[in-house]
Short mmCIF file of C-alpha atoms in Angstrom, two decimals:
data_model
loop_
_atom_site.label_atom_id
_atom_site.label_comp_id
_atom_site.label_asym_id
_atom_site.label_seq_id
_atom_site.Cartn_x
_atom_site.Cartn_y
_atom_site.Cartn_z
CA UNK A 1 213.46 92.10 45.24
CA UNK A 2 212.01 90.05 48.09
CA UNK A 3 213.06 90.77 51.62
CA UNK A 4 215.05 87.94 53.21
CA UNK A 5 213.10 85.62 55.46
CA UNK A 6 213.91 85.75 59.17
CA UNK A 7 216.18 83.05 60.54
CA UNK A 8 216.65 81.32 63.84
CA UNK A 9 214.47 82.43 66.72
CA UNK A 10 212.79 85.15 64.68
CA UNK A 11 211.79 82.62 62.02
CA UNK A 12 210.34 80.27 64.58
CA UNK A 13 208.27 83.07 66.10
CA UNK A 14 207.17 84.14 62.62
CA UNK A 15 205.92 80.64 61.71
CA UNK A 16 204.07 80.24 65.01
CA UNK A 17 202.38 83.61 65.41
CA UNK A 18 202.39 85.51 62.10
CA UNK A 19 202.26 83.03 59.26
CA UNK A 20 199.04 81.18 60.29
CA UNK A 21 197.24 84.51 60.71
CA UNK A 22 198.32 85.69 57.23
CA UNK A 23 197.29 82.36 55.74
CA UNK A 24 193.74 82.69 57.11
CA UNK A 25 193.64 86.32 56.00
CA UNK A 26 194.51 85.35 52.42
CA UNK A 27 191.99 82.50 52.48
CA UNK A 28 189.23 84.90 53.53
CA UNK A 29 190.09 87.31 50.71
CA UNK A 30 189.84 84.46 48.18
CA UNK A 31 186.52 83.11 49.43
CA UNK A 32 184.92 86.56 49.97
CA UNK A 33 186.53 88.84 47.33
CA UNK A 34 184.35 91.80 48.35
CA UNK A 35 186.06 91.87 51.71
CA UNK A 36 189.27 93.78 51.73
CA UNK A 37 192.30 91.71 52.51
CA UNK A 38 193.47 94.51 54.72
CA UNK A 39 190.69 93.94 57.26
CA UNK A 40 191.16 90.68 59.18
CA UNK A 41 187.68 89.11 59.39
CA UNK A 42 187.30 85.54 60.52
CA UNK A 43 185.17 83.46 58.07
CA UNK A 44 183.29 81.71 60.85
CA UNK A 45 181.81 85.02 62.08
CA UNK A 46 180.74 86.44 58.72
CA UNK A 47 176.99 86.85 58.27
CA UNK A 48 176.20 86.27 61.95
CA UNK A 49 174.66 89.06 64.03
CA UNK A 50 174.01 88.79 67.72
CA UNK A 51 170.36 89.45 68.54
CA UNK A 52 169.51 90.89 71.90
CA UNK A 53 166.16 90.19 73.56
CA UNK A 54 163.92 93.20 73.95
CA UNK A 55 163.78 94.46 77.51
CA UNK A 56 160.50 93.91 79.26
CA UNK A 57 159.81 95.52 82.62
CA UNK A 58 158.84 93.14 85.43
CA UNK A 59 155.13 92.42 85.72
CA UNK A 60 153.49 94.06 88.71
CA UNK A 61 150.77 91.72 89.98
CA UNK A 62 148.41 92.16 92.88
CA UNK A 63 149.11 88.54 93.88
CA UNK A 64 152.78 87.47 93.53
CA UNK A 65 153.53 84.16 91.85
CA UNK A 66 156.36 81.66 92.15
CA UNK A 67 159.70 83.50 92.55
CA UNK A 68 157.87 86.81 92.98
CA UNK A 69 156.83 85.69 96.49
CA UNK A 70 159.06 87.47 99.00
CA UNK A 71 158.56 85.08 101.94
CA UNK A 72 161.14 82.40 102.57
CA UNK A 73 158.48 80.04 103.98
CA UNK A 74 154.96 79.40 102.72
CA UNK A 75 151.89 77.41 103.70
CA UNK A 76 150.05 75.87 100.77
CA UNK A 77 146.28 75.30 100.67
CA UNK A 78 145.55 71.80 99.36
CA UNK A 79 142.63 70.99 96.96
CA UNK A 80 140.37 70.11 99.91
CA UNK A 81 140.86 73.58 101.39
CA UNK A 82 143.11 72.53 104.28
CA UNK A 83 146.15 74.62 105.15
CA UNK A 84 149.40 72.71 105.03
CA UNK A 85 152.47 73.13 107.29
CA UNK A 86 155.09 75.79 106.72
CA UNK A 87 157.69 74.74 104.15
CA UNK A 88 160.46 76.54 102.34
CA UNK A 89 159.42 78.35 99.18
CA UNK A 90 162.20 76.57 97.30
CA UNK A 91 160.79 73.15 98.28
CA UNK A 92 157.24 74.17 97.34
CA UNK A 93 158.33 75.27 93.87
CA UNK A 94 160.52 72.20 93.39
CA UNK A 95 157.53 69.84 93.69
CA UNK A 96 155.38 71.94 91.33
CA UNK A 97 154.82 71.20 87.64
CA UNK A 98 155.88 74.63 86.38
CA UNK A 99 154.64 73.98 82.84
CA UNK A 100 151.04 73.70 84.01
CA UNK A 101 150.70 75.23 87.49
CA UNK A 102 151.71 78.37 89.35
CA UNK A 103 152.06 79.00 93.07
CA UNK A 104 150.07 82.16 93.90
CA UNK A 105 150.21 84.10 97.16
CA UNK A 106 146.60 84.62 98.32
CA UNK A 107 147.38 86.23 101.68
CA UNK A 108 150.18 88.57 102.66
CA UNK A 109 152.28 87.51 105.66
CA UNK A 110 151.69 89.29 108.96
CA UNK A 111 154.36 90.31 111.43
CA UNK A 112 154.66 87.98 114.41
CA UNK A 113 154.83 90.26 117.51
CA UNK A 114 156.69 87.62 119.54
CA UNK A 115 159.27 86.38 117.04
CA UNK A 116 159.63 89.81 115.40
CA UNK A 117 159.48 88.21 111.95
CA UNK A 118 156.82 87.67 109.34
CA UNK A 119 154.67 84.57 109.30
CA UNK A 120 154.72 82.29 106.25
CA UNK A 121 152.68 83.46 103.26
CA UNK A 122 149.45 81.64 102.47
CA UNK A 123 149.64 80.28 98.93
CA UNK A 124 147.51 78.21 96.61
CA UNK A 125 148.25 76.26 93.45
CA UNK A 126 146.36 77.38 90.33
CA UNK A 127 146.48 76.06 86.81
CA UNK A 128 147.64 78.56 84.24
CA UNK A 129 144.38 78.16 82.37
CA UNK A 130 142.44 79.34 85.42
CA UNK A 131 144.75 82.31 85.89
CA UNK A 132 144.42 83.34 82.25
CA UNK A 133 140.62 83.15 82.49
CA UNK A 134 140.64 85.40 85.58
CA UNK A 135 142.97 87.90 83.90
CA UNK A 136 140.77 88.03 80.78
CA UNK A 137 137.69 88.61 82.93
CA UNK A 138 139.41 91.47 84.76
CA UNK A 139 140.60 93.00 81.49
CA UNK A 140 137.08 93.24 80.08
CA UNK A 141 135.58 96.71 80.50
CA UNK A 142 132.78 96.82 83.01
CA UNK A 143 129.37 97.46 81.56
CA UNK A 144 127.39 100.47 82.66
CA UNK A 145 123.73 100.18 83.71
CA UNK A 146 122.73 101.70 80.36
CA UNK A 147 124.62 98.97 78.52
CA UNK A 148 122.81 96.36 80.61
CA UNK A 149 119.42 97.87 79.76
CA UNK A 150 116.84 95.65 78.08
CA UNK A 151 114.21 96.70 75.57
CA UNK A 152 110.68 95.41 75.15
CA UNK A 153 108.46 96.38 72.21
CA UNK A 154 104.73 96.40 72.81
CA UNK A 155 101.92 97.63 70.61
CA UNK A 156 98.98 99.42 72.15
CA UNK A 157 96.47 96.78 70.99
CA UNK A 158 98.43 93.76 72.27
CA UNK A 159 96.33 90.72 73.13
CA UNK A 160 96.07 89.38 76.66
CA UNK A 161 98.32 86.32 76.18
CA UNK A 162 101.20 88.29 74.66
CA UNK A 163 100.81 90.99 77.31
CA UNK A 164 101.20 88.45 80.12
CA UNK A 165 104.41 87.19 78.49
CA UNK A 166 105.82 90.73 78.24
CA UNK A 167 104.89 91.48 81.85
CA UNK A 168 106.73 88.35 83.06
CA UNK A 169 109.85 89.35 81.13
CA UNK A 170 109.62 92.86 82.56
CA UNK A 171 109.43 91.47 86.11
CA UNK A 172 112.38 89.13 85.45
CA UNK A 173 114.61 91.93 84.14
CA UNK A 174 113.74 94.23 87.03
CA UNK A 175 114.37 91.40 89.48
CA UNK A 176 117.92 91.17 88.07
CA UNK A 177 118.43 94.86 88.81
CA UNK A 178 118.45 95.89 85.14
CA UNK A 179 117.05 98.91 83.43
CA UNK A 180 114.22 98.24 81.00
CA UNK A 181 113.03 100.44 78.16
CA UNK A 182 109.53 99.72 76.88
CA UNK A 183 108.73 100.98 73.40
CA UNK A 184 105.01 101.45 72.79
CA UNK A 185 103.76 101.92 69.23
CA UNK A 186 100.63 101.56 67.11
CA UNK A 187 100.01 98.65 64.78
CA UNK A 188 100.63 99.25 61.11
CA UNK A 189 97.42 97.45 60.29
CA UNK A 190 94.56 95.81 62.15
CA UNK A 191 92.66 96.91 65.18
CA UNK A 192 93.87 100.03 66.97
CA UNK A 193 93.64 100.46 70.73
CA UNK A 194 91.24 102.95 72.20
CA UNK A 195 92.54 105.78 74.46
CA UNK A 196 91.19 103.95 77.52
CA UNK A 197 92.95 100.70 76.53
CA UNK A 198 96.21 102.55 75.96
CA UNK A 199 96.00 104.26 79.37
CA UNK A 200 95.15 100.93 81.05
CA UNK A 201 98.20 99.34 79.40
CA UNK A 202 100.51 102.01 80.82
CA UNK A 203 99.03 101.50 84.29
CA UNK A 204 99.57 97.73 84.07
CA UNK A 205 103.21 98.23 83.15
CA UNK A 206 103.79 100.65 86.03
CA UNK A 207 102.04 98.31 88.47
CA UNK A 208 104.20 95.37 87.35
CA UNK A 209 107.29 97.51 87.89
CA UNK A 210 106.27 98.36 91.46
CA UNK A 211 105.45 94.73 92.28
CA UNK A 212 108.92 93.67 91.02
CA UNK A 213 110.61 96.18 93.35
CA UNK A 214 111.52 98.58 90.56
CA UNK A 215 110.76 102.19 89.85
CA UNK A 216 110.33 104.60 86.97
CA UNK A 217 113.72 106.35 86.86
CA UNK A 218 112.76 108.64 83.97
CA UNK A 219 109.44 110.11 82.89
CA UNK A 220 107.51 108.75 79.94
CA UNK A 221 108.49 110.10 76.53
CA UNK A 222 105.99 110.51 73.72
CA UNK A 223 102.20 110.35 73.78
CA UNK A 224 99.80 107.65 74.89
CA UNK A 225 98.21 105.91 71.91
CA UNK A 226 100.92 107.02 69.45
CA UNK A 227 104.66 106.54 70.14
CA UNK A 228 105.86 106.37 73.74
CA UNK A 229 108.77 105.08 75.77
CA UNK A 230 108.77 104.06 79.44
CA UNK A 231 111.95 103.82 81.54
CA UNK A 232 112.01 101.39 84.49
CA UNK A 233 114.86 100.42 86.80
CA UNK A 234 115.39 97.49 89.17
CA UNK A 235 117.20 97.32 92.50
CA UNK A 236 120.55 99.18 92.26
CA UNK A 237 122.34 96.64 94.49
CA UNK A 238 121.52 93.87 92.03
CA UNK A 239 122.67 96.11 89.19
CA UNK A 240 126.12 96.46 90.82
CA UNK A 241 126.39 92.68 91.13
CA UNK A 242 125.56 92.30 87.44
CA UNK A 243 128.11 94.95 86.45
CA UNK A 244 130.85 93.31 88.57
#
């Protein structure tokens, strides 16, 4: 036996607030039978999950960019190298093509002793390609002097023309501040060098090293006339420039 429907005010409230909700509930149970009709789930929200972006901590840069700049006023260096007047940071960023360029602070503001406030930051506009190239260069591990070392292979009975070529390369490498390892070995076939020729070759190599401003940083390994290795080193100041 069905319960009697409400009448009057109660019926009006029922048709406005309760009946539409039950109608949608029944519709959802017909379209999605696996969903219990006792749990009111709106069809428009089924199958949709809100995805939250993964949190990323703010990037700490040595040179602030764009909104990272703390100064309210900045002075921008133009392409010719001239320093422009002080303008608001907001105005400087508004005129910038943000898809291609970034405003980078190249000099921290100093405190004005008279006005008791900081001077405008000195900034410069860089393309994002330039900034990425600089970041990649900084990310590369610096090479040690041993990694920058060069090797030259010379046989004891080398002819005069080839020897002059090897000596020039030795002088060039030492002039760049590099370390040079010279591997001396006998020929597998053909004429073999005499002990005097082998000793004279070692002396020529050492003399070339001294003339190029280098030195022998490690004693010779091996034996003259058989297998030997010489270790030379250029100017250390030039080596630091090459490593940097």
